[in-house]
Tab-separated table of C-alpha atoms in Angstrom:
chain	number	residue	atom	x	y	z
A	1	ARG	CA	-20.755	5.398	-7.029
A	2	LEU	CA	-21.223	9.410	-6.980
A	3	GLN	CA	-25.067	9.074	-6.506
A	4	GLN	CA	-23.844	5.898	-3.655
A	5	GLU	CA	-22.037	8.645	-1.935
A	6	GLY	CA	-24.025	11.497	-1.998
A	7	PHE	CA	-22.312	13.974	-4.426
A	8	VAL	CA	-25.076	13.863	-7.121
A	9	GLU	CA	-28.532	13.270	-7.669
A	10	VAL	CA	-29.746	11.373	-10.979
A	11	LEU	CA	-32.622	13.148	-12.514
A	12	PHE	CA	-35.090	11.090	-14.390
A	13	ARG	CA	-34.349	11.678	-18.029
A	14	SER	CA	-32.548	15.090	-17.542
A	15	GLY	CA	-29.043	13.964	-16.475
A	16	TRP	CA	-27.020	14.630	-13.238
A	17	ARG	CA	-27.177	17.429	-10.561
A	18	VAL	CA	-24.207	17.943	-8.004
A	19	LEU	CA	-25.531	17.944	-4.461
A	20	PRO	CA	-24.338	20.728	-2.422
A	21	PHE	CA	-21.347	19.860	-0.247
A	22	ASP	CA	-22.847	18.423	3.287
A	23	PHE	CA	-20.268	19.663	6.174
A	24	ASP	CA	-22.060	17.593	8.733
A	25	GLN	CA	-21.240	14.089	7.066
A	26	PHE	CA	-17.839	15.335	6.714
A	27	GLU	CA	-17.364	16.100	10.455
A	28	GLN	CA	-18.657	12.795	11.074
A	29	LEU	CA	-16.681	11.046	8.935
A	30	TYR	CA	-13.509	12.837	10.460
A	31	ASP	CA	-14.893	11.724	14.080
A	32	LEU	CA	-14.766	8.350	12.867
A	33	ARG	CA	-11.434	7.948	11.730
A	34	GLU	CA	-10.095	9.944	14.732
A	35	VAL	CA	-11.719	6.693	16.710
A	36	LEU	CA	-10.218	3.814	14.455
A	37	GLU	CA	-6.816	5.560	14.011
A	38	THR	CA	-6.130	5.867	17.925
A	39	THR	CA	-7.846	2.897	19.007
A	40	ALA	CA	-5.580	1.148	16.341
A	41	ALA	CA	-2.346	3.360	18.082
A	42	GLN	CA	-3.299	1.861	21.446
A	43	ARG	CA	-3.124	-1.353	20.011
A	44	LEU	CA	-0.057	-1.013	18.068
A	45	CYS	CA	1.595	-0.076	21.165
A	46	ASP	CA	0.269	-2.715	23.802
A	47	ASP	CA	2.294	-5.744	23.950
A	48	SER	CA	-0.594	-8.200	24.623
A	49	SER	CA	-2.191	-8.290	21.372
A	50	ALA	CA	-6.017	-7.874	21.608
A	51	CYS	CA	-8.598	-10.700	20.674
A	52	GLY	CA	-5.864	-13.007	19.316
A	53	SER	CA	-4.704	-10.352	16.626
A	54	GLN	CA	-1.360	-10.308	15.556
A	55	VAL	CA	0.434	-6.463	15.192
A	56	ASP	CA	2.487	-6.380	11.835
A	57	ARG	CA	5.743	-4.952	12.510
A	58	ASN	CA	6.723	-5.156	8.886
A	59	ARG	CA	3.864	-2.558	7.836
A	60	LEU	CA	5.566	0.067	10.309
A	61	ASP	CA	8.918	-0.572	8.978
A	62	GLN	CA	7.503	0.190	5.882
A	63	LEU	CA	6.070	3.584	7.074
A	64	ALA	CA	9.448	4.590	8.653
A	65	ALA	CA	11.161	4.117	5.606
A	66	ILE	CA	8.965	6.821	3.716
A	67	TRP	CA	8.346	9.137	6.863
A	68	LEU	CA	11.617	8.889	9.194
A	69	VAL	CA	13.931	10.583	6.639
A	70	PRO	CA	16.043	13.334	6.447
A	71	VAL	CA	14.246	16.719	5.163
A	72	ASP	CA	16.437	16.768	1.952
A	73	GLN	CA	15.017	13.329	0.950
A	74	ARG	CA	11.212	14.205	1.542
A	75	SER	CA	8.820	14.558	-1.245
A	76	THR	CA	7.569	17.804	-2.371
A	77	ASP	CA	4.867	16.394	-4.973
A	78	GLY	CA	1.271	17.001	-3.099
A	79	LEU	CA	-0.204	13.827	-5.189
A	80	GLN	CA	2.667	11.751	-3.933
A	81	VAL	CA	2.269	12.837	-0.307
A	82	SER	CA	-1.642	12.610	-0.085
A	83	GLN	CA	-0.890	9.231	-1.474
A	84	TRP	CA	1.488	8.604	0.985
A	85	ASP	CA	-0.327	10.133	3.694
A	86	GLU	CA	-3.586	7.651	2.986
A	87	ALA	CA	-1.166	4.709	2.954
A	88	PHE	CA	0.400	6.087	6.118
A	89	HIS	CA	-3.350	6.034	8.121
A	90	CYS	CA	-4.244	3.131	6.651
A	91	SER	CA	-1.196	0.922	7.158
A	92	LEU	CA	-1.652	1.895	10.759
A	93	VAL	CA	-4.994	0.319	10.986
A	94	ALA	CA	-4.333	-2.718	9.138
A	95	ALA	CA	-1.178	-3.236	11.315
A	96	ALA	CA	-3.118	-3.084	14.592
A	97	GLY	CA	-4.394	-6.612	13.301
A	98	ASN	CA	-8.381	-6.659	13.356
A	99	ALA	CA	-9.456	-6.786	10.154
A	100	GLU	CA	-12.732	-5.256	10.508
A	101	MET	CA	-11.616	-2.318	11.938
A	102	ALA	CA	-9.106	-2.003	8.786
A	103	ARG	CA	-11.962	-2.548	6.498
A	104	VAL	CA	-14.070	0.305	8.184
A	105	HIS	CA	-11.367	2.916	7.680
A	106	GLN	CA	-10.587	1.967	4.327
A	107	GLU	CA	-14.709	2.857	3.388
A	108	VAL	CA	-14.216	6.165	5.728
A	109	THR	CA	-10.810	6.749	3.918
A	110	GLU	CA	-12.790	6.213	0.482
A	111	ARG	CA	-15.334	8.878	1.409
A	112	ILE	CA	-13.159	11.186	2.040
A	113	ARG	CA	-10.550	11.249	-0.274
A	114	ILE	CA	-12.096	13.842	-2.538
A	115	ILE	CA	-11.456	16.396	-0.025
A	116	ARG	CA	-8.438	14.721	2.126
A	117	ARG	CA	-6.087	15.308	-0.885
A	118	LEU	CA	-6.962	19.175	-0.635
A	119	ASP	CA	-4.784	19.286	2.108
A	120	PHE	CA	-1.840	18.738	0.176
A	121	THR	CA	-2.265	21.386	-2.241
A	122	GLN	CA	0.129	23.870	0.173
A	123	ALA	CA	3.444	23.022	0.708
A	124	GLN	CA	3.284	23.896	4.343
A	125	ARG	CA	1.022	21.291	4.990
A	126	ILE	CA	3.427	18.415	3.209
A	127	THR	CA	5.930	19.659	5.384
A	128	ALA	CA	3.770	19.128	8.697
A	129	THR	CA	2.638	15.878	7.586
A	130	TYR	CA	6.049	14.772	6.967
A	131	ASP	CA	6.456	15.907	11.070
A	132	GLU	CA	3.498	14.974	12.380
A	133	HIS	CA	3.999	11.427	10.891
A	134	ALA	CA	7.016	11.135	11.901
A	135	GLN	CA	6.218	12.031	15.523
A	136	ILE	CA	3.287	9.536	15.598
A	137	LEU	CA	5.334	6.828	14.224
A	138	LYS	CA	8.265	7.500	16.928
A	139	ALA	CA	5.566	7.465	19.527
A	140	ILE	CA	4.130	4.196	18.457
A	141	LEU	CA	7.752	2.601	18.379
A	142	ALA	CA	8.689	3.713	21.382
A	143	LYS	CA	5.296	1.791	22.530
A	144	ARG	CA	3.629	5.823	24.071
A	145	ALA	CA	0.209	5.117	23.262
A	146	ASP	CA	-1.139	8.276	24.931
A	147	GLN	CA	1.366	10.221	23.322
A	148	ALA	CA	0.787	8.521	20.127
A	149	SER	CA	-3.533	9.333	20.520
A	150	MET	CA	-2.723	12.667	21.029
A	151	LEU	CA	-0.212	13.729	18.242
A	152	LEU	CA	-2.650	11.528	15.744
A	153	ARG	CA	-5.682	13.519	17.334
A	154	ALA	CA	-3.836	16.942	16.943
A	155	HIS	CA	-2.497	15.500	13.148
A	156	ILE	CA	-6.284	14.445	12.103
A	157	GLY	CA	-7.631	17.719	13.759
A	158	THR	CA	-5.200	20.410	11.791
A	159	SER	CA	-5.907	18.375	8.514
A	160	GLN	CA	-9.738	18.739	9.266
A	161	ALA	CA	-9.791	22.233	9.674
A	162	GLU	CA	-7.015	22.765	6.896
A	163	VAL	CA	-9.822	20.637	4.833
A	164	ARG	CA	-12.225	22.794	5.814
A	165	LYS	CA	-10.971	26.267	5.137
A	166	ILE	CA	-10.278	25.192	1.760
A	167	THR	CA	-13.639	23.782	0.931
A	168	LEU	CA	-15.419	26.764	2.816
A	169	HIS	CA	-13.080	29.195	0.607
A	170	GLN	CA	-13.884	26.894	-2.863
A	171	VAL	CA	-17.705	26.962	-1.945
């Protein structure tokens, strides 16, 4: 799997070699993620479900139970928040009701998981994630598609920039 994802190279009878991090691929995957998630947000805010797909309001309620909580009830566990963050984004796309879009988004998520988790090594990013997710959810629940899309773009872009800085620093 590591070879398939481009992280290692198999050397015949010599073992493995870790390949350099491909920043171009990283940027492209984040671009694709942004397109999928903002499209999902648009669908979630649209009363007429496109292509006969059904919006899953139950998923949105489950997300609200995690992200729309008072500050003193927020988790500070970076690993837990990173898992909830991934579930938040995957649930938004799945809730939009397009199974193929959700499948592609899940594949993108799996490919960038290892670097996305770097974002939750800093306490201020955990706090920012709670605040940003709450704003995104409130915009979607209020059916403000343009605002939800703008907030998602900003959230994904900030996370991408932070992960890029951490990755460059560690390289």
